[in-house]
Amino acid sequence: MTSVDARASYQLPVSGEVEDFTDQVDEACRLIAGLQTGDVSLDEFDRREAARLRQLDAKRTREQPQASSQPEIDPDRQRQLKNKIAELQENLRKKEAARHRYNTHVSQQSSCHTTDYTKWSLFTPNDEEDDLVNSLTPNNPQMKAMEADIDARHARMVSQRQLAERQRVAGNALYSQGQFTAAFQCYETGLDAERHNMALHSNAAQVLIKMGCYVQAIEHCDKVLHLAEFLHNRPTDPLCAKALWRRAAARKELKHFSEASSDLQLALKLEPNNKAFAKELDQLELDVAELRKQRAVLRQLAGSNRGRSSLPVMEAARHLSAEQPGHCTASAELLVGFLELIKELLDAARRVDDVSGEMDKPPLGLAGKGLPVPALQGRRQGSDLAERVNSVCTRMIQTLHTSDDCRVCLREHAGIDALCALLTKDIISSAYPALLETLTAACQNDYNCKAAAKQGAAGSAAMLLSSGCVETVHAAAVLLYTLTTQPEARLGVGKALAMTASPHKASAVDQLFKLLSSSAPDSKAVVLSLLGNTATLPQVLQAASTSTRADGQPAVVTVIQMLSGKKMDFRVKAATLLGNLCHDSSIRAQVASSRAAVASILAVLSHHASEQQRTSLPLESDAPTSSATQQHSLQQASRNRDASLSHSSPAPQSNLHVNSVASNDRGNSASRDAALAAATALQNLLLDKRAQLMVCDLQGIATVSKLLVPSDWLLAARAAGILARLAQQSAAHAQMLTTGALDRLLHLLSATFSAQVAGDDAAWSAQVQDSASRLMAVLTAAFPPAVMHIGTGVGVSLLLQLLRDGCSISTALGNASLCIGDLAKQPELLPILSRHDAVAPLLDVAFRCNGVTQKNAAIAVARLAQDKACMQRVRDLHGLDIIYQYVKP
């Protein structure tokens, strides 16, 4: 005990104790004086001393029960202490055993230059280090109070973080349900608990954009960027790119285009491969260009209209038409004149509609007197209005077709609103075709498409599909198809097509399928394109799955029948529509159960393969080349790649265009377009197992394998994906070898390593690599003849080349590693794998990747380690530690 503790424990005597002590001293002095003078005898002294001792004993007897009484130890406490002692003894035993294992391992190891990681894992620290730390730790009330305060602060911080996380999850759930206000309240509650939560600020910015609060959204995005840079020191955090993207969206809505463009450029610097950022930047540039065009048109109209405003509208329109024919400004002014007429006609139609209720019955006193009925007068007025609308629209159509400035002028002068409003007036129904054609001409501008969709043009056109007028139906279908070319308007078209006016009335989708079997060829082409563009929308797919023909068969049967038609254009559109419809499981099941449907798709592929064989080189279309030829091709491709000055990563995948000249030439072929659409449809259809079995039964593997040519990477990628899905059926395994499909795929895989593959073709070739590795992984795992075919041929070289060069699709490396692991199960293939140095690329993949890919590579290396040469190679490359993560030694 320290001196501080001693002083703290010392207590001064109280006044009663001092008096007792003084009395005892006085009594002792009197006894001593009495003994000296003889007044007190020795017997008297003994008697008094005995009495004092008896009093002291009595006092001790009274105090002894209190002093000797000690609390008894609770049995539960005793058990806890015993368990603690047993735990300490067990820990001591484990430490001693660990030290013994470590000493044994050290004594058995010979001296070597490699790092012994096993020794590191067996090392156990000494208890003296813990004792030293405990001895240096202060043990006083101040430190305990500080520790308690730290623990309380930490518990409060953890509780606040948990609350913020719960609010974030709840807000995300509400956001996905479209409840933006409630979601924002959750985010605010989370921010009250944790002000520096970047994710909450980012989510709050997104929901504020949805609510139209753009300034507040910008503030939250600013907080994300400031927190990342100054608090967390992570200016390249992924949330920063997202915050810049959302701030750009808010600034775009506020018409701050330059600041929005700067934000998107900064976001692209953080994530250069983000397609969404690049697409948004391109769209922003289009918006700026459209705004400039809009302002230029308005300035020209404002300058040229001076001095002409006093002329009547129609007279001014005639004057401009004769004065400057074909001039841009004159056409725009002419259009403005027509718009004024349209608005006047709209007002007249509204007046007729307002009094139409009163015109249903003749007024009192007029019935039966031979006077005109007011309802008849209303119909005559409507007929006159329809003729005038038709006349004006006919003049506007040519103007809108010739000039985009006129289309911009139409939108800025509320012409889209007026035309859409006229579509709702039944009294001018005879002018519907002209109105629809005028809107179609105006919607050649994407921004007009969005404006028309917002004004309900899609809903009006969808309702007109069931009208009895052939011209109206055709014009409505053309307008709907034009609207689907713009993404935002396409969503509105999908909702309009799936909506029904009443529970007992068919939807517009049902009407479109009826038009496929009854309308003219031109209308059929438009309907096919319209359904093909909207068949990816869930509501349209739901309506299509329940649509039936007059004979009770599913409506998709009509599309299947059109696959075997004579017109190649119809084949392309029908195959595209069928591929999109097969995204729905119920429609996919309907098509998979039809042998005629699968046979029709294969017939389209076979037709293109025959044409391709007549126009291609023998090497690309004839029987597969030998293993020696493929090996030479692989070596030549490797030399070309090594000799190239640079090796760029694959470009982002595009589903629309191919950059190469040859690909553009191929795109002009209707046969190729039909084959591509049919291949996409078949690939989607093969998600159904019945379709897989049917393709195998129809010998479709041989047909599909003929499309595996490097002259058309997009179509080859689709064919490779089809074969990979067919490999899931055991019935297809033997056909892969007997038809030469596997050899063709290996030949195509060797072509993917060529340095000449670039641009969008590089993206399609990456899909070929992924499909080829997946197919070989399935075959080597389930079909022994394929194991020897791949292991003794060029398959090993191609798989290792894929591991060395890498692939933009990560699953390709995992499947290639899995395939090599299956090959390593065969003892006779181990020397072949050793000669190709399979260990090095597998270890490289294991160290670079993670997850399933790393696991497959590590297991493959472990199987290769059964060979002595491979085992030595693993030691040289320090690969034992990565193996032991997944395989027990």
Short mmCIF file of C-alpha atoms in Angstrom, two decimals, residues 90-370:
data_model
loop_
_atom_site.label_atom_id
_atom_site.label_comp_id
_atom_site.label_asym_id
_atom_site.label_seq_id
_atom_site.Cartn_x
_atom_site.Cartn_y
_atom_site.Cartn_z
CA GLU A 90 -7.99 -24.66 -19.55
CA ASN A 91 -6.53 -21.53 -21.17
CA LEU A 92 -3.22 -22.25 -19.52
CA ARG A 93 -3.31 -25.80 -20.82
CA LYS A 94 -4.11 -24.62 -24.37
CA LYS A 95 -1.26 -22.11 -24.30
CA GLU A 96 1.15 -24.73 -23.13
CA ALA A 97 -0.02 -27.11 -25.87
CA ALA A 98 0.31 -24.35 -28.49
CA ARG A 99 3.83 -23.55 -27.32
CA HIS A 100 4.68 -27.23 -27.48
CA ARG A 101 3.39 -27.47 -31.09
CA TYR A 102 5.33 -24.35 -32.05
CA ASN A 103 8.57 -25.66 -30.52
CA THR A 104 8.06 -29.05 -32.20
CA HIS A 105 7.47 -27.39 -35.60
CA VAL A 106 10.57 -25.22 -35.25
CA SER A 107 12.74 -28.17 -34.29
CA GLN A 108 11.53 -30.23 -37.26
CA GLN A 109 12.01 -27.53 -39.91
CA SER A 110 15.25 -27.40 -41.84
CA SER A 111 16.87 -24.12 -42.79
CA CYS A 112 15.46 -22.71 -46.08
CA HIS A 113 15.18 -19.35 -47.78
CA THR A 114 11.40 -19.40 -48.22
CA THR A 115 9.10 -17.76 -45.72
CA ASP A 116 7.47 -20.24 -43.36
CA TYR A 117 3.93 -18.89 -42.90
CA THR A 118 2.90 -21.96 -40.90
CA LYS A 119 5.38 -20.95 -38.19
CA TRP A 120 3.69 -17.56 -37.99
CA SER A 121 0.25 -19.10 -37.45
CA LEU A 122 1.58 -21.46 -34.72
CA PHE A 123 3.34 -18.73 -32.73
CA THR A 124 1.83 -18.07 -29.27
CA PRO A 125 2.88 -14.94 -27.30
CA ASN A 126 4.16 -15.14 -23.76
CA ASP A 127 2.03 -14.19 -20.75
CA GLU A 128 4.69 -11.71 -19.61
CA GLU A 129 3.55 -9.23 -22.27
CA ASP A 130 0.01 -9.21 -20.89
CA ASP A 131 1.35 -8.85 -17.36
CA LEU A 132 3.46 -5.89 -18.43
CA VAL A 133 0.49 -4.15 -20.03
CA ASN A 134 -1.67 -4.78 -16.97
CA SER A 135 1.03 -3.45 -14.66
CA LEU A 136 1.32 -0.21 -16.64
CA THR A 137 -2.43 0.43 -16.73
CA PRO A 138 -3.54 2.92 -14.05
CA ASN A 139 -5.96 1.53 -11.51
CA ASN A 140 -7.53 4.46 -9.75
CA PRO A 141 -11.01 6.05 -9.53
CA GLN A 142 -10.19 8.69 -12.12
CA MET A 143 -9.17 6.09 -14.72
CA LYS A 144 -12.22 3.98 -13.96
CA ALA A 145 -14.48 6.98 -14.37
CA MET A 146 -12.78 7.79 -17.67
CA GLU A 147 -13.23 4.22 -18.87
CA ALA A 148 -16.89 4.27 -17.89
CA ASP A 149 -17.39 7.53 -19.78
CA ILE A 150 -15.66 6.12 -22.87
CA ASP A 151 -17.81 3.00 -22.75
CA ALA A 152 -20.97 5.09 -22.40
CA ARG A 153 -20.00 7.31 -25.32
CA HIS A 154 -19.19 4.28 -27.48
CA ALA A 155 -22.48 2.60 -26.62
CA ARG A 156 -24.35 5.80 -27.46
CA MET A 157 -22.48 6.12 -30.78
CA VAL A 158 -23.21 2.49 -31.69
CA SER A 159 -26.87 2.99 -30.83
CA GLN A 160 -27.05 6.10 -33.01
CA ARG A 161 -25.38 4.31 -35.92
CA GLN A 162 -27.77 1.41 -35.61
CA LEU A 163 -30.70 3.81 -35.58
CA ALA A 164 -29.35 5.59 -38.67
CA GLU A 165 -28.91 2.27 -40.49
CA ARG A 166 -32.43 1.15 -39.62
CA GLN A 167 -33.81 4.45 -40.90
CA ARG A 168 -31.78 4.10 -44.11
CA VAL A 169 -33.16 0.61 -44.77
CA ALA A 170 -36.70 1.74 -43.99
CA GLY A 171 -36.31 4.78 -46.23
CA ASN A 172 -35.05 2.65 -49.10
CA ALA A 173 -38.04 0.35 -48.78
CA LEU A 174 -40.42 3.30 -48.85
CA TYR A 175 -38.57 4.81 -51.82
CA SER A 176 -38.94 1.60 -53.80
CA GLN A 177 -42.71 1.78 -53.12
CA GLY A 178 -42.90 5.35 -54.41
CA GLN A 179 -43.57 6.89 -50.97
CA PHE A 180 -41.02 9.68 -51.33
CA THR A 181 -42.21 11.92 -48.49
CA ALA A 182 -42.16 9.11 -45.95
CA ALA A 183 -38.77 7.98 -47.23
CA PHE A 184 -37.34 11.48 -46.79
CA GLN A 185 -38.65 11.58 -43.21
CA CYS A 186 -36.79 8.35 -42.49
CA TYR A 187 -33.58 9.76 -43.94
CA GLU A 188 -33.98 12.93 -41.85
CA THR A 189 -34.46 10.88 -38.69
CA GLY A 190 -31.32 8.94 -39.51
CA LEU A 191 -29.37 12.15 -40.10
CA ASP A 192 -30.52 13.49 -36.72
CA ALA A 193 -28.91 10.44 -35.14
CA GLU A 194 -25.75 10.51 -37.29
CA ARG A 195 -25.07 13.79 -39.05
CA HIS A 196 -22.00 12.58 -40.91
CA ASN A 197 -23.60 9.59 -42.64
CA MET A 198 -22.75 10.01 -46.33
CA ALA A 199 -25.17 7.33 -47.53
CA LEU A 200 -28.10 9.05 -45.84
CA HIS A 201 -27.22 12.39 -47.41
CA SER A 202 -26.92 10.76 -50.83
CA ASN A 203 -30.26 8.97 -50.50
CA ALA A 204 -31.92 12.14 -49.23
CA ALA A 205 -30.67 13.97 -52.33
CA GLN A 206 -32.19 11.31 -54.60
CA VAL A 207 -35.60 11.39 -52.94
CA LEU A 208 -35.60 15.20 -52.99
CA ILE A 209 -35.02 15.11 -56.74
CA LYS A 210 -38.07 12.87 -57.05
CA MET A 211 -40.05 15.35 -54.95
CA GLY A 212 -38.91 18.29 -57.09
CA CYS A 213 -36.87 19.95 -54.31
CA TYR A 214 -33.76 20.49 -56.41
CA VAL A 215 -32.05 23.15 -54.28
CA GLN A 216 -32.23 21.00 -51.14
CA ALA A 217 -30.98 18.03 -53.14
CA ILE A 218 -27.92 20.03 -54.21
CA GLU A 219 -27.22 20.88 -50.55
CA HIS A 220 -27.23 17.22 -49.53
CA CYS A 221 -24.92 16.34 -52.45
CA ASP A 222 -22.54 19.10 -51.34
CA LYS A 223 -22.47 17.60 -47.84
CA VAL A 224 -21.55 14.19 -49.25
CA LEU A 225 -18.62 15.67 -51.16
CA HIS A 226 -17.42 17.76 -48.19
CA LEU A 227 -17.62 14.84 -45.76
CA ALA A 228 -15.72 12.56 -48.13
CA GLU A 229 -12.94 15.07 -48.71
CA PHE A 230 -12.46 16.76 -45.34
CA LEU A 231 -13.75 14.29 -42.75
CA HIS A 232 -13.04 10.86 -44.20
CA ASN A 233 -10.19 11.94 -46.53
CA ARG A 234 -11.70 9.81 -49.33
CA PRO A 235 -12.35 12.14 -52.27
CA THR A 236 -12.60 9.13 -54.60
CA ASP A 237 -15.27 7.35 -52.56
CA PRO A 238 -17.95 5.69 -54.78
CA LEU A 239 -20.58 7.82 -53.09
CA CYS A 240 -18.83 10.92 -54.45
CA ALA A 241 -19.46 9.88 -58.05
CA LYS A 242 -23.08 9.15 -57.21
CA ALA A 243 -23.44 12.50 -55.44
CA LEU A 244 -22.00 14.32 -58.47
CA TRP A 245 -24.43 12.47 -60.73
CA ARG A 246 -27.40 13.42 -58.59
CA ARG A 247 -26.24 17.01 -58.22
CA ALA A 248 -25.97 17.18 -62.01
CA ALA A 249 -29.55 15.90 -62.32
CA ALA A 250 -30.80 18.58 -59.90
CA ARG A 251 -28.87 21.33 -61.67
CA LYS A 252 -30.18 20.14 -65.02
CA GLU A 253 -33.75 20.55 -63.78
CA LEU A 254 -32.85 24.08 -62.65
CA LYS A 255 -31.47 24.78 -66.17
CA HIS A 256 -27.93 25.16 -64.83
CA PHE A 257 -26.51 23.20 -67.73
CA SER A 258 -22.85 24.27 -67.48
CA GLU A 259 -22.62 23.28 -63.80
CA ALA A 260 -24.41 20.00 -64.52
CA SER A 261 -21.97 19.25 -67.33
CA SER A 262 -19.02 19.91 -64.99
CA ASP A 263 -20.45 17.53 -62.38
CA LEU A 264 -20.92 14.76 -64.92
CA GLN A 265 -17.38 15.20 -66.22
CA LEU A 266 -16.02 14.93 -62.65
CA ALA A 267 -18.14 11.83 -62.09
CA LEU A 268 -16.71 10.27 -65.26
CA LYS A 269 -13.19 10.98 -64.01
CA LEU A 270 -13.98 8.99 -60.86
CA GLU A 271 -15.67 6.16 -62.80
CA PRO A 272 -14.50 6.26 -66.44
CA ASN A 273 -16.34 3.04 -67.38
CA ASN A 274 -19.73 4.10 -66.05
CA LYS A 275 -22.11 3.96 -69.01
CA ALA A 276 -24.90 5.75 -67.16
CA PHE A 277 -22.71 8.82 -66.56
CA ALA A 278 -21.59 8.93 -70.20
CA LYS A 279 -25.17 8.52 -71.43
CA GLU A 280 -26.38 11.29 -69.15
CA LEU A 281 -23.62 13.60 -70.36
CA ASP A 282 -24.55 12.93 -73.99
CA GLN A 283 -28.20 13.58 -73.21
CA LEU A 284 -27.26 16.82 -71.47
CA GLU A 285 -25.44 17.99 -74.57
CA LEU A 286 -28.54 17.20 -76.64
CA ASP A 287 -30.67 19.16 -74.18
CA VAL A 288 -28.38 22.17 -74.46
CA ALA A 289 -28.44 21.96 -78.27
CA GLU A 290 -32.25 21.72 -78.24
CA LEU A 291 -32.50 24.72 -75.93
CA ARG A 292 -30.26 26.78 -78.20
CA LYS A 293 -32.33 25.78 -81.21
CA GLN A 294 -35.50 26.69 -79.37
CA ARG A 295 -34.18 30.16 -78.44
CA ALA A 296 -32.94 30.78 -81.98
CA VAL A 297 -36.35 29.94 -83.48
CA LEU A 298 -38.14 32.17 -81.02
CA ARG A 299 -35.76 35.07 -81.74
CA GLN A 300 -36.31 34.70 -85.48
CA LEU A 301 -40.08 34.63 -85.05
CA ALA A 302 -40.01 37.65 -82.75
CA GLY A 303 -38.03 39.66 -85.32
CA SER A 304 -39.98 38.63 -88.40
CA ASN A 305 -43.47 39.04 -86.92
CA ARG A 306 -43.13 42.80 -86.51
CA GLY A 307 -45.58 44.61 -88.73
CA ARG A 308 -47.58 41.49 -89.54
CA SER A 309 -49.46 40.98 -86.30
CA SER A 310 -52.39 43.07 -87.52
CA LEU A 311 -53.10 40.73 -90.46
CA PRO A 312 -55.68 37.98 -90.07
CA VAL A 313 -54.14 34.64 -89.24
CA MET A 314 -55.04 32.82 -92.47
CA GLU A 315 -54.17 35.84 -94.62
CA ALA A 316 -50.76 36.15 -92.93
CA ALA A 317 -50.17 32.43 -93.49
CA ARG A 318 -50.95 32.75 -97.22
CA HIS A 319 -48.76 35.83 -97.47
CA LEU A 320 -45.79 34.07 -95.89
CA SER A 321 -46.29 30.95 -97.98
CA ALA A 322 -46.19 32.95 -101.23
CA GLU A 323 -43.46 35.32 -100.09
CA GLN A 324 -40.70 32.98 -99.03
CA PRO A 325 -41.43 29.41 -100.04
CA GLY A 326 -39.20 26.88 -98.31
CA HIS A 327 -37.52 29.44 -96.05
CA CYS A 328 -37.06 28.21 -92.47
CA THR A 329 -38.41 31.31 -90.76
CA ALA A 330 -41.30 31.57 -93.22
CA SER A 331 -42.21 27.93 -92.55
CA ALA A 332 -42.15 28.53 -88.81
CA GLU A 333 -44.33 31.63 -89.14
CA LEU A 334 -46.70 29.72 -91.38
CA LEU A 335 -46.90 27.02 -88.76
CA VAL A 336 -47.68 29.60 -86.09
CA GLY A 337 -50.55 30.81 -88.21
CA PHE A 338 -51.88 27.31 -88.54
CA LEU A 339 -51.56 26.83 -84.79
CA GLU A 340 -53.71 29.87 -84.19
CA LEU A 341 -56.34 28.29 -86.38
CA ILE A 342 -56.02 25.00 -84.53
CA LYS A 343 -56.56 26.74 -81.21
CA GLU A 344 -59.60 28.56 -82.56
CA LEU A 345 -61.01 25.27 -83.79
CA LEU A 346 -60.30 23.68 -80.41
CA ASP A 347 -62.22 26.43 -78.66
CA ALA A 348 -65.10 25.91 -81.07
CA ALA A 349 -65.08 22.16 -80.43
CA ARG A 350 -65.14 22.77 -76.70
CA ARG A 351 -68.13 25.08 -77.04
CA VAL A 352 -69.96 22.42 -79.02
CA ASP A 353 -69.12 19.84 -76.35
CA ASP A 354 -70.32 22.15 -73.57
CA VAL A 355 -73.76 22.44 -75.06
CA SER A 356 -73.95 18.85 -76.33
CA GLY A 357 -75.87 17.80 -73.24
CA GLU A 358 -78.55 20.35 -73.94
CA MET A 359 -78.76 19.21 -77.57
CA ASP A 360 -79.71 15.63 -76.76
CA LYS A 361 -83.44 16.54 -76.75
CA PRO A 362 -85.38 19.21 -78.69
CA PRO A 363 -86.35 22.27 -76.67
CA LEU A 364 -89.94 22.51 -75.52
CA GLY A 365 -92.23 23.91 -78.17
CA LEU A 366 -90.02 22.92 -81.15
CA ALA A 367 -90.59 19.18 -81.31
CA GLY A 368 -92.89 18.10 -84.10
CA LYS A 369 -93.04 21.53 -85.81
CA GLY A 370 -90.56 20.72 -88.57
#
